[in-house]
Coordinates of C-alpha atoms in Angstrom, one line a residue:
Chain F
M1 CA -27.3 -77.7 87.5
S2 CA -29.3 -76.1 90.3
S3 CA -26.6 -73.3 90.8
L4 CA -26.8 -72.7 87.0
R5 CA -30.3 -72.3 87.2
K6 CA -30.0 -70.0 90.2
T7 CA -27.4 -67.9 88.6
V8 CA -30.0 -67.6 85.3
D9 CA -32.7 -66.7 87.6
K10 CA -30.6 -64.0 89.3
I11 CA -29.7 -62.2 86.3
K12 CA -32.9 -62.6 84.6
P13 CA -34.6 -59.4 85.8
Y14 CA -32.0 -57.1 84.2
F15 CA -33.4 -58.6 80.7
E16 CA -37.0 -58.4 81.6
K17 CA -39.0 -55.3 80.6
G18 CA -37.6 -52.2 82.4
G19 CA -34.4 -54.0 83.2
K20 CA -30.8 -52.6 82.4
F21 CA -30.4 -54.7 79.4
E22 CA -33.8 -54.9 78.1
Y23 CA -32.6 -54.4 74.5
L24 CA -30.8 -57.7 74.8
H25 CA -33.9 -59.8 75.9
S26 CA -34.0 -62.0 73.0
T27 CA -30.4 -62.9 73.1
F28 CA -31.0 -63.7 76.8
E29 CA -34.0 -65.8 76.1
A30 CA -32.0 -67.7 73.6
F31 CA -29.3 -68.8 75.9
E32 CA -31.8 -69.6 78.6
T33 CA -34.0 -71.8 76.6
F34 CA -30.8 -73.4 75.2
L35 CA -29.9 -74.3 78.7
F36 CA -33.4 -75.2 80.1
V37 CA -36.4 -76.4 78.5
P38 CA -38.8 -73.6 79.1
D39 CA -41.6 -73.8 81.8
T40 CA -44.0 -71.8 79.8
T41 CA -47.5 -73.4 79.6
T42 CA -49.8 -73.6 76.3
T43 CA -52.5 -70.9 76.5
S44 CA -54.1 -71.4 73.1
G45 CA -54.1 -74.0 70.2
S46 CA -53.3 -77.7 70.7
H47 CA -52.5 -78.5 74.3
I48 CA -50.8 -82.0 73.9
R49 CA -47.3 -81.2 73.1
D50 CA -44.1 -83.3 72.9
Y51 CA -41.3 -82.5 75.5
I52 CA -39.1 -82.1 72.3
D53 CA -39.1 -78.7 71.2
M54 CA -37.2 -77.1 68.3
K55 CA -34.0 -76.7 70.4
R56 CA -33.9 -80.4 71.4
T57 CA -34.6 -81.4 67.8
M58 CA -31.7 -79.5 66.5
T59 CA -29.5 -80.9 69.3
I60 CA -30.4 -84.4 68.2
V61 CA -29.6 -83.7 64.5
V62 CA -26.0 -82.3 65.7
L63 CA -25.5 -85.4 67.4
A64 CA -26.2 -87.5 64.3
L65 CA -23.7 -85.5 62.5
T66 CA -20.9 -85.4 65.0
P67 CA -19.3 -88.6 64.0
L68 CA -19.4 -87.4 60.2
L69 CA -17.5 -84.3 61.4
L70 CA -15.1 -86.3 63.4
F71 CA -14.7 -88.6 60.6
G72 CA -14.3 -85.9 58.1
M73 CA -11.5 -84.4 60.1
W74 CA -9.5 -87.7 60.2
N75 CA -10.1 -88.2 56.4
V76 CA -9.0 -84.7 55.4
G77 CA -5.5 -85.5 57.2
Y78 CA -5.6 -89.1 55.7
Q79 CA -6.2 -87.9 52.1
H80 CA -3.3 -85.3 52.6
F81 CA -0.8 -87.4 53.9
L82 CA -1.6 -90.0 51.2
S83 CA -1.3 -87.7 48.4
Y84 CA 2.3 -87.4 49.6
G85 CA 2.6 -91.1 50.1
E86 CA 3.5 -90.7 53.4
E87 CA 2.4 -92.9 56.5
A88 CA 0.8 -91.0 59.1
S89 CA -0.7 -92.0 62.7
L90 CA -4.4 -91.8 63.4
W91 CA -3.6 -88.5 65.7
Q92 CA -1.6 -86.8 63.0
N93 CA -4.3 -87.2 60.4
F94 CA -6.9 -86.1 62.9
W95 CA -5.1 -83.1 64.0
F96 CA -4.1 -82.1 60.4
G97 CA -7.7 -82.1 59.5
F98 CA -8.9 -80.7 62.6
L99 CA -6.7 -77.5 61.9
K100 CA -8.5 -77.4 58.6
V101 CA -12.1 -78.1 59.3
F102 CA -12.2 -76.4 62.8
P103 CA -11.7 -72.9 61.5
I104 CA -14.6 -73.5 58.8
L105 CA -16.9 -74.6 61.6
V106 CA -16.2 -71.7 63.7
V107 CA -16.5 -69.3 60.8
S108 CA -19.9 -70.8 59.8
Y109 CA -21.1 -70.7 63.4
V110 CA -20.1 -67.0 64.1
V111 CA -21.3 -65.4 60.9
G112 CA -24.5 -67.2 60.9
L113 CA -25.6 -66.8 64.7
G114 CA -24.2 -63.3 64.5
I115 CA -26.7 -62.4 61.8
E116 CA -29.5 -64.5 63.4
F117 CA -29.0 -62.8 66.7
A118 CA -28.9 -59.3 64.9
F119 CA -32.1 -59.8 63.2
A120 CA -33.8 -61.2 66.2
Q121 CA -33.0 -58.0 68.2
V122 CA -33.8 -55.8 65.4
R123 CA -37.3 -57.4 64.8
G124 CA -37.9 -58.1 68.3
H125 CA -38.6 -62.0 67.9
E126 CA -36.9 -65.0 69.6
V127 CA -33.6 -66.3 68.1
N128 CA -34.4 -69.2 66.1
E129 CA -32.7 -72.3 66.4
G130 CA -32.5 -73.5 63.0
F131 CA -29.0 -72.2 62.5
L132 CA -27.6 -74.8 64.9
V133 CA -27.9 -77.5 62.3
T134 CA -27.3 -75.3 59.1
G135 CA -23.9 -73.9 60.9
F136 CA -22.9 -77.7 61.4
L137 CA -23.8 -78.8 57.8
I138 CA -22.2 -76.0 55.9
P139 CA -18.5 -77.3 57.1
L140 CA -19.5 -80.8 56.2
I141 CA -20.4 -80.1 52.5
V142 CA -17.6 -77.8 51.4
P143 CA -14.2 -78.8 50.2
P144 CA -11.5 -78.9 53.0
D145 CA -9.4 -76.2 51.3
T146 CA -12.4 -73.6 51.0
P147 CA -11.0 -70.0 52.0
L148 CA -12.6 -68.8 55.2
W149 CA -13.8 -65.5 53.7
M150 CA -16.0 -67.5 51.2
V151 CA -17.4 -69.6 53.9
A152 CA -18.4 -66.4 55.6
L153 CA -20.0 -64.9 52.7
A154 CA -21.8 -68.0 51.7
T155 CA -23.1 -68.3 55.2
A156 CA -24.2 -64.7 55.3
F157 CA -25.8 -65.0 51.9
A158 CA -27.7 -68.2 52.8
V159 CA -29.1 -66.9 56.0
I160 CA -30.0 -63.2 54.7
I161 CA -31.2 -64.3 51.4
G162 CA -32.4 -67.6 52.1
K163 CA -33.9 -67.4 55.4
E164 CA -34.3 -63.9 56.9
V165 CA -36.0 -62.4 53.9
F166 CA -38.8 -64.9 54.0
G167 CA -39.4 -64.5 57.6
G168 CA -36.8 -66.7 59.5
T169 CA -36.7 -70.2 60.5
G170 CA -39.6 -72.2 59.4
M171 CA -40.4 -69.8 56.5
N172 CA -37.6 -70.6 54.1
I173 CA -38.3 -72.2 50.8
L174 CA -34.6 -73.6 50.1
N175 CA -32.5 -75.4 52.4
P176 CA -30.2 -72.9 53.8
A177 CA -27.0 -75.2 53.9
L178 CA -27.5 -76.3 50.6
L179 CA -28.0 -72.6 49.4
A180 CA -24.6 -71.8 50.8
R181 CA -23.0 -74.3 48.9
A182 CA -25.0 -73.5 45.7
F183 CA -23.8 -69.8 46.4
L184 CA -20.1 -71.2 46.4
F185 CA -20.4 -73.6 43.5
F186 CA -21.7 -70.7 41.2
A187 CA -19.7 -67.7 42.6
Y188 CA -16.4 -69.5 42.9
P189 CA -16.4 -72.6 40.7
Q190 CA -12.6 -73.1 40.6
D191 CA -12.8 -73.6 44.5
M192 CA -15.8 -75.9 44.5
S193 CA -15.3 -78.1 41.7
G194 CA -12.7 -79.7 39.4
E195 CA -9.9 -82.4 40.8
K196 CA -7.7 -79.6 42.7
V197 CA -9.9 -78.9 45.6
W198 CA -10.8 -82.1 47.4
I199 CA -7.6 -82.9 49.1
A200 CA -6.4 -80.1 51.4
E201 CA -2.7 -79.2 50.2
K202 CA -2.3 -82.1 48.1
A203 CA 1.0 -83.2 46.4
D204 CA 0.8 -81.7 42.8
A205 CA 1.5 -84.9 41.0
F206 CA -1.2 -86.7 42.7
S207 CA -4.8 -86.8 41.1
G208 CA -7.2 -85.5 43.6
A209 CA -10.3 -86.5 41.4
T210 CA -13.4 -87.7 43.2
P211 CA -14.9 -90.9 41.7
L212 CA -17.6 -88.8 40.1
G213 CA -14.9 -86.4 38.7
K214 CA -12.9 -89.3 37.1
L215 CA -16.1 -90.4 35.5
L216 CA -16.7 -87.1 34.1
V217 CA -13.5 -86.9 32.4
G218 CA -13.8 -90.6 30.9
E219 CA -11.4 -92.3 33.1
P220 CA -12.0 -96.2 32.9
L221 CA -13.9 -97.9 35.6
S222 CA -10.9 -99.7 36.8
T223 CA -9.6 -96.5 38.2
L224 CA -12.2 -95.8 40.4
P225 CA -11.7 -96.5 44.2
H226 CA -12.8 -99.8 45.4
A227 CA -16.5 -99.8 46.6
S228 CA -15.7 -100.7 49.9
D229 CA -13.4 -97.5 50.1
M230 CA -16.3 -95.5 49.0
F231 CA -18.8 -97.2 51.5
W232 CA -16.5 -96.5 54.5
G233 CA -15.4 -93.1 53.1
L234 CA -11.7 -93.4 52.3
I235 CA -12.0 -91.1 49.2
P236 CA -11.5 -87.6 48.5
G237 CA -14.6 -85.1 48.7
S238 CA -16.3 -82.8 50.5
I239 CA -15.5 -82.8 54.4
G240 CA -18.3 -84.6 55.8
E241 CA -19.9 -86.6 53.0
T242 CA -17.4 -89.5 52.2
S243 CA -18.6 -92.0 54.6
T244 CA -21.9 -93.5 53.6
F245 CA -21.3 -95.8 56.5
L246 CA -21.5 -93.2 59.2
I247 CA -24.3 -91.4 57.1
L248 CA -26.4 -94.4 57.4
L249 CA -25.6 -94.6 61.1
G250 CA -26.7 -91.0 61.5
G251 CA -29.9 -91.5 59.4
L252 CA -30.7 -94.7 61.5
F253 CA -30.4 -92.5 64.6
L254 CA -32.4 -89.8 63.1
I255 CA -35.5 -92.6 62.3
I256 CA -35.3 -94.0 65.8
T257 CA -35.7 -90.6 67.5
G258 CA -38.3 -89.6 65.1
I259 CA -36.5 -86.5 63.9
G260 CA -36.1 -87.5 60.3
S261 CA -38.4 -88.9 57.8
W262 CA -37.7 -92.5 56.8
R263 CA -40.2 -92.0 54.0
V264 CA -38.0 -89.4 52.3
M265 CA -34.5 -91.2 52.9
L266 CA -36.1 -94.4 51.7
S267 CA -37.9 -92.8 48.4
V268 CA -34.6 -91.0 47.6
F269 CA -32.6 -94.2 47.4
I270 CA -35.4 -96.1 45.6
G271 CA -35.7 -93.2 42.9
G272 CA -31.9 -93.2 42.6
F273 CA -31.3 -96.7 42.7
G274 CA -34.3 -97.3 40.1
L275 CA -33.3 -95.1 37.5
A276 CA -29.5 -95.7 37.9
G277 CA -30.5 -99.5 37.5
F278 CA -32.6 -99.0 34.5
L279 CA -29.8 -97.0 32.8
W280 CA -27.2 -99.7 33.6
I281 CA -29.3 -102.3 31.8
L282 CA -30.0 -99.9 29.0
A283 CA -26.1 -99.4 28.7
H284 CA -25.5 -103.4 28.8
Y285 CA -28.0 -103.9 26.0
T286 CA -27.5 -101.2 23.7
G287 CA -23.7 -100.7 24.3
V288 CA -24.1 -96.9 24.7
D289 CA -20.6 -95.6 25.7
N290 CA -21.2 -93.5 28.9
A291 CA -19.2 -94.2 32.0
Y292 CA -22.0 -92.7 34.4
M293 CA -24.4 -95.4 32.8
S294 CA -22.1 -98.4 32.9
I295 CA -21.1 -98.2 36.4
P296 CA -23.0 -100.7 38.7
P297 CA -26.1 -98.7 39.9
Y298 CA -25.3 -99.2 43.6
Y299 CA -22.2 -97.1 43.0
H300 CA -24.2 -94.1 42.4
L301 CA -25.5 -94.1 46.0
I302 CA -22.1 -94.4 47.7
M303 CA -20.4 -91.8 45.4
G304 CA -20.5 -88.1 45.9
G305 CA -23.1 -86.3 48.0
F306 CA -25.9 -88.8 47.3
A307 CA -26.2 -90.5 51.0
F308 CA -25.5 -87.2 52.6
G309 CA -28.3 -85.3 50.7
A310 CA -30.7 -88.1 51.0
V311 CA -30.3 -88.5 55.0
F312 CA -29.5 -85.0 56.1
M313 CA -30.5 -82.5 53.3
A314 CA -33.8 -83.9 51.8
T315 CA -35.3 -84.6 55.2
D316 CA -35.2 -81.1 56.3
P317 CA -38.7 -80.8 57.9
V318 CA -39.1 -77.1 56.7
T319 CA -38.2 -77.6 53.0
A320 CA -39.4 -81.0 52.4
A321 CA -43.1 -82.2 51.5
Q322 CA -45.1 -82.4 54.6
T323 CA -47.6 -85.0 53.5
N324 CA -46.7 -88.6 53.6
K325 CA -47.7 -89.2 50.0
G326 CA -45.9 -85.9 49.1
K327 CA -42.9 -87.3 50.8
W328 CA -42.7 -90.3 48.5
I329 CA -43.2 -88.2 45.4
Y330 CA -40.6 -85.8 46.6
G331 CA -38.0 -88.2 47.4
I332 CA -38.3 -90.4 44.5
L333 CA -38.1 -87.2 42.1
I334 CA -34.9 -86.2 43.9
G335 CA -33.5 -89.6 43.3
V336 CA -34.4 -89.6 39.8
L337 CA -33.1 -85.9 39.2
V338 CA -29.6 -86.8 40.7
I339 CA -29.2 -89.6 38.4
I340 CA -30.5 -87.4 35.3
I341 CA -28.2 -84.6 36.2
R342 CA -25.1 -87.0 36.8
V343 CA -25.6 -89.2 33.4
F344 CA -26.9 -86.6 31.1
N345 CA -25.2 -83.3 32.1
P346 CA -21.8 -83.0 30.8
A347 CA -21.1 -79.9 33.0
Y348 CA -21.9 -81.2 36.5
P349 CA -20.5 -84.4 37.6
E350 CA -22.7 -84.3 40.8
G351 CA -26.1 -83.3 41.0
M352 CA -27.4 -83.8 44.6
M353 CA -27.4 -80.3 45.5
L354 CA -29.2 -79.1 42.4
A355 CA -31.8 -81.8 42.6
I356 CA -32.7 -81.2 46.2
L357 CA -32.9 -77.3 45.8
L358 CA -35.1 -77.7 42.9
M359 CA -37.3 -80.2 44.7
N360 CA -37.5 -77.8 47.6
V361 CA -39.1 -75.2 45.3
F362 CA -41.7 -78.0 44.2
A363 CA -42.6 -79.6 47.5
P364 CA -45.3 -77.2 48.4
L365 CA -46.8 -77.7 45.1
I366 CA -46.6 -81.4 45.6
D367 CA -48.3 -81.1 49.0
H368 CA -51.1 -79.0 47.3
F369 CA -52.0 -81.7 44.9
V370 CA -51.9 -84.4 47.6
V371 CA -54.3 -82.5 49.7
E372 CA -56.5 -81.6 47.0
A373 CA -56.6 -85.2 45.6
N374 CA -57.6 -86.2 49.3
I375 CA -60.3 -83.7 49.6
K376 CA -61.7 -84.9 46.0
K377 CA -61.5 -88.4 47.3
R378 CA -63.7 -87.5 50.2
L379 CA -66.2 -85.3 48.5
K380 CA -66.8 -88.2 46.3
R381 CA -67.7 -90.4 49.3
I382 CA -70.3 -87.8 50.5
K383 CA -72.0 -87.7 47.2
V384 CA -72.2 -91.5 47.0
Q385 CA -74.0 -91.6 50.3
T386 CA -76.4 -88.7 49.5
V387 CA -77.6 -90.5 46.3
K388 CA -78.7 -93.5 48.4
Chain U
M1 CA -57.8 -21.3 27.1
S2 CA -54.4 -19.7 26.9
N3 CA -54.9 -17.8 30.1
N4 CA -55.2 -20.5 32.2
R5 CA -52.3 -22.6 30.8
E6 CA -50.2 -24.0 33.5
S7 CA -46.3 -23.4 33.7
L8 CA -44.1 -26.0 32.1
F9 CA -42.8 -27.4 35.3
S10 CA -45.8 -26.9 37.6
A11 CA -45.8 -29.1 40.8
K12 CA -48.0 -31.5 38.8
N13 CA -45.7 -32.0 35.9
R14 CA -42.8 -32.1 38.4
K15 CA -44.5 -35.0 40.1
L16 CA -45.0 -36.8 36.7
L17 CA -41.2 -36.5 36.3
L18 CA -40.1 -37.5 39.8
T19 CA -42.5 -40.1 41.3
P20 CA -41.5 -43.0 38.8
L21 CA -38.0 -42.6 40.4
S22 CA -39.1 -43.9 43.8
K23 CA -42.9 -44.3 44.8
E24 CA -43.9 -45.2 41.5
N25 CA -40.9 -46.8 40.1
P26 CA -41.4 -49.0 37.1
I27 CA -39.0 -51.7 38.2
T28 CA -39.4 -52.0 42.0
I29 CA -43.2 -51.0 42.4
Q30 CA -44.8 -51.9 39.4
V31 CA -42.3 -55.0 38.5
L32 CA -42.2 -54.1 34.9
G33 CA -39.3 -54.4 32.4
I34 CA -37.6 -57.0 34.7
C35 CA -36.4 -59.4 31.8
S36 CA -34.1 -56.5 30.3
A37 CA -33.0 -55.6 33.8
L38 CA -31.6 -59.1 34.2
A39 CA -30.1 -59.2 30.7
V40 CA -28.2 -56.1 30.3
T41 CA -26.8 -55.2 33.7
V42 CA -23.7 -57.5 34.0
K43 CA -21.6 -54.4 33.2
L44 CA -22.3 -50.4 33.7
Q45 CA -21.9 -49.4 30.0
P46 CA -24.5 -51.4 28.3
A47 CA -26.9 -50.8 31.2
F48 CA -26.5 -47.1 30.7
V49 CA -27.0 -47.2 26.9
M50 CA -30.0 -49.5 27.4
A51 CA -31.4 -47.0 30.0
V52 CA -30.6 -44.2 27.5
S53 CA -32.4 -46.0 24.5
V54 CA -35.3 -47.0 26.5
M55 CA -35.7 -43.1 27.5
A56 CA -35.4 -41.9 24.0
V57 CA -38.1 -44.5 22.8
L58 CA -40.4 -43.8 25.8
A59 CA -40.2 -40.1 25.8
V60 CA -40.7 -39.8 21.9
G61 CA -43.1 -42.4 21.7
N62 CA -45.2 -40.9 24.6
V63 CA -45.5 -37.6 22.8
L64 CA -46.4 -39.4 19.5
I65 CA -49.1 -41.4 20.9
S66 CA -50.5 -38.5 22.9
A67 CA -50.4 -36.2 19.8
L68 CA -52.3 -38.8 17.7
R69 CA -54.6 -39.9 20.8
K70 CA -57.6 -38.3 19.4
T71 CA -57.2 -40.0 16.1
I72 CA -56.4 -43.4 17.1
A73 CA -59.6 -45.9 16.8
P74 CA -59.6 -47.7 20.0
R75 CA -60.1 -50.8 18.6
I76 CA -56.8 -50.8 16.7
R77 CA -54.7 -48.9 19.2
I78 CA -52.5 -51.6 20.3
I79 CA -51.4 -52.1 16.7
V80 CA -50.8 -48.4 16.4
Q81 CA -48.8 -48.3 19.6
L82 CA -46.8 -51.2 18.2
V83 CA -46.0 -49.5 14.9
V84 CA -44.7 -46.4 16.8
I85 CA -42.6 -48.5 19.2
A86 CA -41.2 -50.7 16.4
S87 CA -40.1 -47.7 14.2
L88 CA -38.4 -45.7 17.1
V89 CA -36.6 -49.1 18.2
I90 CA -35.3 -49.6 14.7
L91 CA -34.2 -45.9 14.6
V92 CA -32.6 -46.4 18.2
D93 CA -30.9 -49.6 16.9
Q94 CA -29.4 -47.9 14.0
V95 CA -28.0 -45.1 15.7
L96 CA -26.4 -47.6 18.3
K97 CA -25.0 -49.5 15.4
A98 CA -23.5 -46.4 13.8
F99 CA -22.1 -44.7 16.7
V100 CA -21.4 -47.3 19.5
Y101 CA -21.0 -50.4 17.7
D102 CA -19.3 -52.4 20.3
I103 CA -22.0 -52.0 22.8
S104 CA -24.7 -52.5 20.3
K105 CA -23.0 -55.9 19.8
Q106 CA -23.0 -56.5 23.6
L107 CA -26.6 -55.5 23.9
S108 CA -27.4 -57.7 20.8
V109 CA -31.0 -58.9 20.6
F110 CA -32.0 -56.8 23.8
V111 CA -32.2 -53.5 21.7
G112 CA -34.7 -54.9 19.6
L113 CA -36.6 -56.5 22.5
I114 CA -37.3 -53.1 23.9
I115 CA -40.4 -53.3 21.7
T116 CA -41.7 -56.0 24.2
N117 CA -40.6 -53.9 27.1
C118 CA -43.8 -53.9 29.3
I119 CA -43.1 -50.4 30.7
I120 CA -43.3 -48.8 27.2
M121 CA -46.7 -50.2 26.2
G122 CA -47.9 -49.7 29.8
R123 CA -47.0 -45.9 29.8
F124 CA -48.7 -45.5 26.1
E125 CA -52.0 -47.1 27.5
A126 CA -52.0 -45.7 31.0
F127 CA -50.8 -42.2 30.2
A128 CA -50.1 -40.9 26.8
M129 CA -53.6 -42.3 25.5
S130 CA -55.4 -39.8 27.7
N131 CA -53.0 -36.9 28.4
K132 CA -51.6 -33.9 26.3
P133 CA -48.0 -34.2 24.5
W134 CA -46.0 -32.1 27.4
P135 CA -47.0 -34.1 30.6
A136 CA -46.8 -37.3 28.2
F137 CA -43.2 -36.4 27.5
L138 CA -42.4 -35.7 31.2
D139 CA -44.1 -39.0 32.0
G140 CA -41.8 -40.9 29.5
I141 CA -38.6 -39.2 30.8
G142 CA -39.5 -39.9 34.5
N143 CA -40.6 -43.5 33.9
A144 CA -37.4 -44.3 31.8
A145 CA -35.2 -42.6 34.5
G146 CA -36.8 -44.8 37.2
Y147 CA -36.3 -47.7 35.1
G148 CA -32.7 -46.7 34.3
L149 CA -31.7 -45.8 37.9
I150 CA -32.4 -49.2 39.0
L151 CA -30.7 -50.6 35.9
I152 CA -27.6 -48.6 36.8
I153 CA -27.7 -49.6 40.6
V154 CA -27.9 -53.1 39.8
A155 CA -25.2 -53.0 37.0
F156 CA -23.0 -51.1 39.6
F157 CA -23.0 -53.7 42.0
R158 CA -22.9 -56.8 39.4
E159 CA -19.9 -55.2 37.7
L160 CA -18.0 -54.4 40.8
F161 CA -18.3 -57.8 42.3
G162 CA -18.6 -59.7 39.3
S163 CA -15.8 -58.4 37.1
G164 CA -14.0 -56.3 39.6
T165 CA -14.3 -53.4 37.1
L166 CA -16.6 -50.2 36.8
W167 CA -17.3 -48.7 33.4
G168 CA -14.7 -51.3 32.0
Y169 CA -12.0 -49.7 34.5
K170 CA -10.3 -52.1 37.1
V171 CA -11.1 -50.6 40.6
I172 CA -10.6 -53.5 42.8
P173 CA -6.8 -53.2 43.4
Q174 CA -4.4 -56.2 42.3
G175 CA -3.3 -56.5 46.1
F176 CA -6.7 -57.9 46.9
Y177 CA -6.4 -60.5 44.3
E178 CA -3.0 -61.4 45.4
F179 CA -4.5 -61.9 49.1
G180 CA -6.9 -64.5 47.5
Y181 CA -9.9 -62.4 46.7
K182 CA -11.9 -63.5 43.8
D183 CA -14.5 -62.1 41.5
N184 CA -17.9 -63.6 42.1
G185 CA -19.0 -65.6 39.3
L186 CA -22.5 -65.9 40.4
M187 CA -22.9 -62.0 40.2
I188 CA -22.5 -62.3 36.3
L189 CA -25.3 -64.9 36.0
P190 CA -28.9 -63.6 35.8
P191 CA -30.3 -65.0 39.1
M192 CA -28.1 -62.6 41.0
A193 CA -29.7 -59.4 39.2
L194 CA -33.2 -60.8 40.3
I195 CA -31.7 -60.9 43.9
V196 CA -30.3 -57.4 43.8
V197 CA -33.4 -56.1 42.5
G198 CA -35.2 -57.9 45.2
I199 CA -32.7 -56.4 47.9
I200 CA -33.1 -52.9 46.2
I201 CA -37.0 -53.5 46.7
W202 CA -36.5 -54.6 50.3
V203 CA -34.3 -51.5 51.4
Q204 CA -37.0 -49.3 49.7
R205 CA -40.0 -50.7 51.2
S206 CA -38.2 -50.9 54.6
K207 CA -37.5 -47.0 54.4
D208 CA -40.9 -45.9 53.1
K209 CA -43.6 -47.6 55.2
E210 CA -46.5 -46.3 52.7
L211 CA -45.5 -48.9 50.3
I212 CA -46.1 -51.7 52.6
E213 CA -49.7 -53.0 51.8
D214 CA -52.2 -53.7 54.6
K215 CA -52.5 -57.5 55.5

C-alpha cells in the first residue's frame, strides 16, 4: 500500500498547476481519490463528516450488485442450454453467460466513463463517481442478446441527455441507468420486448417468454414457472433482475450499511402488494377475466423487474424523494403505478421502469409539499403561543 | 417625407430579416411554436411544407395587419388578428389540398392549427401593430424562416435516424442493416423532437455567450 502511495505522490506534481500534464488534472484526481480517501480538510460548511464519501458509497452499491451479476451470467447460460434441452455443468453455464454479459459491462463502462472524463476535462471539474454504479446497473437491466452498439448508444444518451446537460452527478432528474433502458425500449422495441429476446441464442421452437409476457398473451396460470423458480431466479428475463432472493440480499446489505433507504424499498413493496391484493380480491368476487388480476398478489413482487427496481432503482439517492414522509409517498406511488401499468395497460407487460421514471419526475414536488406542510404546522404552533 | 425614405434593404431592415434566424430565433430563444415543431418534424417533406405555409401566413398577415393598424380599435385587435390569420390559413389549406394532397393529408390537423401558432399572434402584436408594411413583411419572412430553419434541422435528424431516409429517399445503405443497424424508433416519437430542439439550443448557447443570462 505504501509503495502505491509513494508512486502516486511521485507523479502528482506532473498533474498539478504548471506541471507537464496539467490538462489531465481531473483524470489524475479521479484515480487518486479512487485509490485513497482524500486527506483534504473541510474549510466551510458543516464540519462533521462521515468517512464515507461518494466513491466509498458507490463501491458498496457495486458490492451489493456483484452477486446479481454473477448469478445473471450463470442464468444466461442456464436458460440457453435449457432451451435446447441440454444438460450443462455449472462452469459451462457460467462461461457461456460470461461471454455474453462481460462485453456489455465493458461497453457500458468504457462509453460512460469516457464521456464522464471528457466532460470533466472540458468543464474543469472533478470526475463524478456516479457512473460507477450506473455502468454496473445498465448490463443488469438489458436482455442478454442486446447488440453492443445499442448498449453504447443508450449509455451515451443516458449520460449526456440524462445527466451532463443538468450539470452532472447529483443534478440529474431521472435515474440514468433506467433512462438508458427506456431509450432502448422505445428506440428498438423488437430487441427489448417480446418473447424472443430474453434467452441468449435460444432454440427456435422454445418459447422464451417471461412470466409477465405469458400473462400478456393470455396464457393460463398453469404455464407460469413455479413461484420458487421465480423467487430464486431460474427464469428468463433481463440479465440481473431474475433472482428476487439475491436482490433482497443486496437490499439487506444496503440497509445495514445505511446506503439504501429502507423506507423507499418497503413502501414500494407495500404499494405494489396492496393494489395487487385488492385487484386479486376484486377479480375473485366479480369474476373479471384478467390474467394479471387473477394471479396471487405476491407473484407480482417476484416477477419481472419489481424487486430489482424497488431495491436498486427507486432508492437512487439523487432522484428519489429526500424527506422521510416524501419517501413513503414516493415509494407507495411507484408500487401502485407498476401494478396499474401491468394490469390495465395492454401494451406494456412490465411497468417498473416507467413507474420509477415517472415518480422521479414527481419526487421534487412531493418533497416540496412535505416541507411546506411542515412549515405550516410549525407556524400554527407559533400562533397558538402568541394568542396565550 | 419621400426624400428621407430609407432603402428597401437598409441595415435596419436586413436586421429584421436576419436576427430571427439566430439571436431572436422564435423556437430556440423565444420558445414559441414548439407544439408544431414536435408534430410535423418526423419527415423532411412535411416539415418543409409546414415552414413554407407558416411563412406565407405570417408574411401576408403581417402586411395586412400593418396596413390596417391605424383603423383597428385596440379593444378588438385580437379578434381582428384572428380573422386575418384564420382566412389566410384556410387559403393555405385549400392550396395544399389542391397541389400537394399527400403531404396535406400527412400534416392533417396541423395546417389548421397554424392559427394557434404563438409565433404568428406574437409577431402581429409585437411588430405589425406598430410598424409599416414593408418592415412588417420582412419581419414576417425572417421569423418564419427562423422557425422553418429549426423545423428542417430537427426533421433532418429525425428522418435520417428514425426512418433511414431523407426527403423520402433511402440514404442509409442496405449494407448497414445487414450488419445489424436498426432505425431508431424513439426518433419518430415526439419526445425526441423536444430533445433535438434542446440540443440545438445547447449548441447555440454554448457558441453565443451573449445568450446566457446573468445568474
